Short mmCIF file of C-alpha atoms and ligand atoms in Angstrom, two decimals:
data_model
loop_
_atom_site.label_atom_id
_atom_site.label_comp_id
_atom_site.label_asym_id
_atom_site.label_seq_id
_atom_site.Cartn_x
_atom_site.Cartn_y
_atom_site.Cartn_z
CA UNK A 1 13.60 8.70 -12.89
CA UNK A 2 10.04 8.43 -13.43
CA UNK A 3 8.49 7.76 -17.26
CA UNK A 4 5.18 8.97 -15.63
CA UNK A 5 3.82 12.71 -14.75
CA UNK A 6 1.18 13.31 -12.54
CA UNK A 7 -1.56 15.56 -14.17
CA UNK A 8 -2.02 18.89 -13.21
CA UNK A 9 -4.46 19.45 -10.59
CA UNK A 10 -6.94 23.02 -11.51
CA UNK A 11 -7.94 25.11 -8.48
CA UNK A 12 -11.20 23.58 -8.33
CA UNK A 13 -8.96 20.35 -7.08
CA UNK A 14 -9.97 18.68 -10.59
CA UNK A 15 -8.14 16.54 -12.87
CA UNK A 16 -8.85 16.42 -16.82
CA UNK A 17 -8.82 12.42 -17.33
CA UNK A 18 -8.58 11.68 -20.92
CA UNK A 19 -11.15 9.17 -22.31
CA UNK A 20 -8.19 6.97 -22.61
CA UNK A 21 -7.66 6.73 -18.80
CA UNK A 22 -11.27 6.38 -18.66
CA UNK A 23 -10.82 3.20 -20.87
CA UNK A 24 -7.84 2.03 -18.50
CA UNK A 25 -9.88 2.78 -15.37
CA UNK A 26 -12.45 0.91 -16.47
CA UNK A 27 -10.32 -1.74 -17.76
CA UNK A 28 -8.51 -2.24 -14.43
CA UNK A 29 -11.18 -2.17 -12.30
CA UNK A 30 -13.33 -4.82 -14.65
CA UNK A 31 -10.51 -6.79 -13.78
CA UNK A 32 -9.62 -6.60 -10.26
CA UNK A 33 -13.08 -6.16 -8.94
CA UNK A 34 -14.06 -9.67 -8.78
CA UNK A 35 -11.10 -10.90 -7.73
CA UNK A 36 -10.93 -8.63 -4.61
CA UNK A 37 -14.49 -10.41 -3.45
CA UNK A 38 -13.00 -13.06 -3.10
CA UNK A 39 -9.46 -12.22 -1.98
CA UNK A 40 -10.09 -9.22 0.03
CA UNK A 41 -10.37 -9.26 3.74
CA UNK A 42 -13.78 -7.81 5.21
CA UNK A 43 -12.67 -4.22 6.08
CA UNK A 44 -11.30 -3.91 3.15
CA UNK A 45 -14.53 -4.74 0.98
CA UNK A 46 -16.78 -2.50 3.30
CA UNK A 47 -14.31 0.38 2.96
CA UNK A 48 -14.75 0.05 -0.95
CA UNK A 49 -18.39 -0.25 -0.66
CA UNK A 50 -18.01 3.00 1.18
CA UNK A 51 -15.83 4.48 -1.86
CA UNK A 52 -18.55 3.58 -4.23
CA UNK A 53 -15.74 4.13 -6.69
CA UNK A 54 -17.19 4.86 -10.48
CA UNK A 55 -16.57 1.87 -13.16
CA UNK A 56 -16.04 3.91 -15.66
CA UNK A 57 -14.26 6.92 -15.59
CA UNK A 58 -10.95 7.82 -12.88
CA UNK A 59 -12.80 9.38 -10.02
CA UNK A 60 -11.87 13.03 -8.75
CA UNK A 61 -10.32 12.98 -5.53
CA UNK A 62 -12.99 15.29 -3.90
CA UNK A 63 -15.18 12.52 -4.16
CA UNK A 64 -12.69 9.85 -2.67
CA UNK A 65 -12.18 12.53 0.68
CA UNK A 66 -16.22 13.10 1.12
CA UNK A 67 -15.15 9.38 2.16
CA UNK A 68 -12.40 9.11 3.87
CA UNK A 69 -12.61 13.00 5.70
CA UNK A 70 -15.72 12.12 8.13
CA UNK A 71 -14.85 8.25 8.40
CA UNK A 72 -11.52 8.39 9.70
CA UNK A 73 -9.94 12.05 8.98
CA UNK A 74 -7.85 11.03 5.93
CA UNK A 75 -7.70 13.01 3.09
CA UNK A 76 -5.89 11.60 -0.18
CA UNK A 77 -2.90 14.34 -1.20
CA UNK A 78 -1.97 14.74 -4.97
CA UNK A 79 1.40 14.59 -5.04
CA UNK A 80 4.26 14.16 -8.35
CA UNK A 81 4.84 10.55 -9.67
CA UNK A 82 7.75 10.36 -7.09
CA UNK A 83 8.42 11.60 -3.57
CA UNK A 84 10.87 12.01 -0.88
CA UNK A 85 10.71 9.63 2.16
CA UNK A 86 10.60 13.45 3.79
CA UNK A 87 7.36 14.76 2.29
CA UNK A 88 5.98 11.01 2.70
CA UNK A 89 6.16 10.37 6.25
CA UNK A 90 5.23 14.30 6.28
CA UNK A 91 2.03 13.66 4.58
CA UNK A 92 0.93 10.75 6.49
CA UNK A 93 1.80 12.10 9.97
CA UNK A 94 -0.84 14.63 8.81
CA UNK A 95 -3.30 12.16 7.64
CA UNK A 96 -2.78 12.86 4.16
CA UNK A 97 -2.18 9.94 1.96
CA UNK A 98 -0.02 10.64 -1.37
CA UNK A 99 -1.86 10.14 -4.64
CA UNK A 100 0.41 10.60 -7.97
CA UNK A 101 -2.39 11.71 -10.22
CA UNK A 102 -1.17 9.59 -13.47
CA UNK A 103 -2.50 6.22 -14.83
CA UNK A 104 -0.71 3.45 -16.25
CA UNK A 105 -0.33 3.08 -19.46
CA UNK A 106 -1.83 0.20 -22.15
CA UNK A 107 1.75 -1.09 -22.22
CA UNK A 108 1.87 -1.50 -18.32
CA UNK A 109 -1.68 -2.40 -17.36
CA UNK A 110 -0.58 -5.93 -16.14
CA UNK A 111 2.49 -4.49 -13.94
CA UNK A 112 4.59 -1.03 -13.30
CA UNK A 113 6.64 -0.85 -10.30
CA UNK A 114 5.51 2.54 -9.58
CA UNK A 115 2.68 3.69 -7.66
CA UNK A 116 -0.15 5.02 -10.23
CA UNK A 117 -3.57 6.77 -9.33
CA UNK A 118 -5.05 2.98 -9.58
CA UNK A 119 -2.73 1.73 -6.94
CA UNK A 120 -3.32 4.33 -4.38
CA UNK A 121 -7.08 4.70 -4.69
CA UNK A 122 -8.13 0.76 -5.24
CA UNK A 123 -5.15 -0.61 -3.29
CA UNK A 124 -4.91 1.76 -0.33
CA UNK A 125 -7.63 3.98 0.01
CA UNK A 126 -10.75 1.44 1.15
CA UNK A 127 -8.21 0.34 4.04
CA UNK A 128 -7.83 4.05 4.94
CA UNK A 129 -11.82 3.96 5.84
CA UNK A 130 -11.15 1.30 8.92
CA UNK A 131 -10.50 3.11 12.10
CA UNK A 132 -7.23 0.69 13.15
CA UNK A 133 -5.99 0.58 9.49
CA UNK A 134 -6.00 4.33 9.69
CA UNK A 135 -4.83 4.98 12.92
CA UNK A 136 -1.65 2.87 12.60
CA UNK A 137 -0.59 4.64 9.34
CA UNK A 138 -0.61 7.92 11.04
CA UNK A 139 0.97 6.49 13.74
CA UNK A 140 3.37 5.21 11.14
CA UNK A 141 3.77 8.24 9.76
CA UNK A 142 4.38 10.27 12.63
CA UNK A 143 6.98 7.59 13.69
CA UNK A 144 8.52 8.19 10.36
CA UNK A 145 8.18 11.78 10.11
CA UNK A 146 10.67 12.20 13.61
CA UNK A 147 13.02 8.88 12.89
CA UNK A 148 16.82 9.61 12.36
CA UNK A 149 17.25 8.79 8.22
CA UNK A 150 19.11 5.78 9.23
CA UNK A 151 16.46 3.64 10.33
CA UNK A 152 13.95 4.37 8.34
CA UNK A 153 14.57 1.74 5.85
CA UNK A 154 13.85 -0.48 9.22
CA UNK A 155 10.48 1.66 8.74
CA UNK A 156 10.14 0.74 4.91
CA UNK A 157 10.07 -2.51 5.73
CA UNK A 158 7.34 -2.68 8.03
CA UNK A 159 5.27 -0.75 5.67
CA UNK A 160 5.97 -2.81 2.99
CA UNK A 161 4.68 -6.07 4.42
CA UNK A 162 1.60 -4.66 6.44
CA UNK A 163 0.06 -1.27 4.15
CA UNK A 164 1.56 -2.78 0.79
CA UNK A 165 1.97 -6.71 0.91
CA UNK A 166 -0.01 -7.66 3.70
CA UNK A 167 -2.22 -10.47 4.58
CA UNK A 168 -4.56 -11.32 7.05
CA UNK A 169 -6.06 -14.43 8.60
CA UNK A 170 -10.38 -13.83 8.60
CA UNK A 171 -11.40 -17.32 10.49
CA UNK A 172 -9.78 -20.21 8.95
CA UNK A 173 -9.35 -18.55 5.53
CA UNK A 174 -6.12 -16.22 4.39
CA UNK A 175 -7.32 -12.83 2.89
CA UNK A 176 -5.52 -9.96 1.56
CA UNK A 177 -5.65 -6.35 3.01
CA UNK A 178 -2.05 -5.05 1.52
CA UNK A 179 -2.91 -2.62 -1.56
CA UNK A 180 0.27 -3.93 -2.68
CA UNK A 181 -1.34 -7.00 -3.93
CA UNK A 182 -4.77 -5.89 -4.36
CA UNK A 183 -4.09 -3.23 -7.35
CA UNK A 184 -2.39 -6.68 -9.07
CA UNK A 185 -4.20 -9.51 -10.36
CA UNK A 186 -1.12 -11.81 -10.77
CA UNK A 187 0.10 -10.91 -6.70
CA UNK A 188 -3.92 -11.45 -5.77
CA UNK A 189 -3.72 -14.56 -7.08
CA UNK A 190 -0.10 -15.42 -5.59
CA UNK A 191 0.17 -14.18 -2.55
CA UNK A 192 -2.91 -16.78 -0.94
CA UNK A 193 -2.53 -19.28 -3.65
CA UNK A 194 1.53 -20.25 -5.03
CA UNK A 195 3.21 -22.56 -3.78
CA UNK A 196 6.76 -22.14 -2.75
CA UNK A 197 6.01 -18.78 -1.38
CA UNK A 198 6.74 -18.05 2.63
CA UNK A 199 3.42 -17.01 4.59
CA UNK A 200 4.42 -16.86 8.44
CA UNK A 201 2.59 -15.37 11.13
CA UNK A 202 3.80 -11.51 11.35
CA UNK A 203 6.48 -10.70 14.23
CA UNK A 204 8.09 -7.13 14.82
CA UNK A 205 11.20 -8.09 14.93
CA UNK A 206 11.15 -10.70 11.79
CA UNK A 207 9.24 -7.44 9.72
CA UNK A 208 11.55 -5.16 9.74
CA UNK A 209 14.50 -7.77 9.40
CA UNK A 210 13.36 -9.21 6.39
CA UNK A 211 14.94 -7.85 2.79
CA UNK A 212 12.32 -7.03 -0.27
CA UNK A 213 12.65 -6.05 -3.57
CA UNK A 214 10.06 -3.98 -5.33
CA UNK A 215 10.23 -5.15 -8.90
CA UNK A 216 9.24 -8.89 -8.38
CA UNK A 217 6.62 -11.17 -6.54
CA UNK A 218 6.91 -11.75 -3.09
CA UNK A 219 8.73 -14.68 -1.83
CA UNK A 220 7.57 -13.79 1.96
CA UNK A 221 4.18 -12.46 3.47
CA UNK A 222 3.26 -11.74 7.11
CA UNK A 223 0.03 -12.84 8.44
CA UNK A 224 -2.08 -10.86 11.09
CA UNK A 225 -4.20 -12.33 13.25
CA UNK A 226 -6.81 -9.96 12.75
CA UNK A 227 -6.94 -6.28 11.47
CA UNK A 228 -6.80 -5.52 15.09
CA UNK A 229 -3.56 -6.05 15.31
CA UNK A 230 -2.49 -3.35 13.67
CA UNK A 231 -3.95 -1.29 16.49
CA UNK A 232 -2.11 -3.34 19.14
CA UNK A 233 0.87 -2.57 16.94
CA UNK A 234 0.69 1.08 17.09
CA UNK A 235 0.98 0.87 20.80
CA UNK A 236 4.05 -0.47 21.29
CA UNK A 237 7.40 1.24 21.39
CA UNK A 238 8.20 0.40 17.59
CA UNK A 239 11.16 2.96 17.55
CA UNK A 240 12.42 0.52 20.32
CA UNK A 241 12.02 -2.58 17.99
CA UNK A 242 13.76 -0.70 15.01
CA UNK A 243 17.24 -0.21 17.57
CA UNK A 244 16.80 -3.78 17.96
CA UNK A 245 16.13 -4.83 14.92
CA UNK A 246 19.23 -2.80 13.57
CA UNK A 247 21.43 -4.29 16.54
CA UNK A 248 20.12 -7.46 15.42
CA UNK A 249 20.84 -7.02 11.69
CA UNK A 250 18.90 -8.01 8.35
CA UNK A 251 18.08 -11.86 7.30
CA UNK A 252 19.49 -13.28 4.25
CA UNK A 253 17.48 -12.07 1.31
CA UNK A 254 15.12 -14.89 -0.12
CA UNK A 255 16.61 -13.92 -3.61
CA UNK A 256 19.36 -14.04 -5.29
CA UNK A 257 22.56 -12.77 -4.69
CA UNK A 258 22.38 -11.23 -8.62
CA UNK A 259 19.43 -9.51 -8.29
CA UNK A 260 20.74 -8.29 -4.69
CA UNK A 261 21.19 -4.58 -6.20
CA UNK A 262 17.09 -3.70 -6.36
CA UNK A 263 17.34 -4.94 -1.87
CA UNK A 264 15.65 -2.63 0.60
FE1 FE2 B 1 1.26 1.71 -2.19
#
């Protein structure tokens, strides 16, 4: 159960922001602005150049697809604060990428383990403006869309440590293109930075092998090469590497047994 609602969205595709969310808007993107120039990979900075998001006030999402519709043919969806795996893949095989249309509250600006209007637009939607980025999540979600229910957790997992936690190597520095960790300061800082965290090289098979919870930091990251790579991914037979990877079975979780329960 959610303690969010998305807004209503009129017929004129708008949403009534309060000043409030304004504030927060602001507030978050004060704060996670200059840490993405330093964090974020390349494509994703350009894409958020291209976004030319407003400081402050939440922007309408007609003004985030005048973006994304002739750059890559993605249109952000609004959708309610929580949706089916169904209508998900759905949504992306169609190049539609779900937006819950509520903000965080005061009380969660530093961390809230669901997705909020922040997430999806700062996190996601600058990636959604490179033409490899793009085409692998509607690859993804066409992939998704036709797999049997059982192995779509396989599928979870892959999105969760490329789209969501995902980093990236840009010559001989680590960057950050999962929105994941770029709609968090605490991750940003983490996921290149702390030490006694895993950051391995990414491999199909080890992806969607690997256990992850939602609701702490990540012990584990996967490492492209390049952004590229996600291209090169969405050519291979990945329902073939989810049978195998369920044949082959999960790895032990790199957390503990107690907090097992939260395991996807
Ligand atoms: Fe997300």
């Amino acid at each position: 159960m959610s303690q969010y609602h998305s807004k209503a969205v009129d017929e004129d595709g708008l949403v009534a922001w309060s000043r409030e969310e304004d504030a927060i808007w602001h507030d978050l993107m004060e704060r996670q602005l200059s840490l993405v120039q330093t964090h974020a990979c390349q494509e994703y900075l350009s894409g958020l150049t291209r976004l030319n998001l407003p400081r402050d006030r939440v922007p309408q999402l007609a003004e985030i697809n005048q973006v994304l519709l002739p750059t890559t043919g993605w249109q952000v969806e609004p959708v309610a604060a929580l949706i089916s795996f169904d209508r998900f893949f759905q949504l992306l095989a169609h190049r539609r990428f779900p937006v819950a249309t509520f903000l965080r509250s005061r009380a969660e600006f530093d961390y809230l383990q669901e997705p909020d209007f922040f997430h999806e637009v700062f996190g996601h939607c600058a990636m959604l403006t490179n033409p490899n980025f793009a085409h692998f999540t509607h690859v993804y979600g066409q992939l998704g869309h036709a797999a049997k229910p059982e192995l779509r957790a396989y599928l979870a997992r892959l999105y969760w440590f490329t789209v969501e936690f995902g980093l990236v190597n840009e010559g001989d520095q680590l960057k950050v293109y999962g929105g994941g960790i770029l709609s968090s300061p605490g991750e940003t800082q983490a996921a290149l930075s702390a030490m006694g965290v895993q950051r391995e090289a990414f491999n199909i098979n080890r992806v969607l092998r690997t256990p992850y919870r939602i609701d702490i930091m990540q012990p584990i990251y996967f490492v492209l090469r390049d952004i590229d790579q996600l291209y090169q991914l969405s050519k291979l037979d990945l329902m073939a590497e989810v049978e195998r990877a369920a044949l082959d079975g999960l790895y032990p979780p790199l957390f503990s047994a107690k907090e097992f329960d939260h395991v996807q």
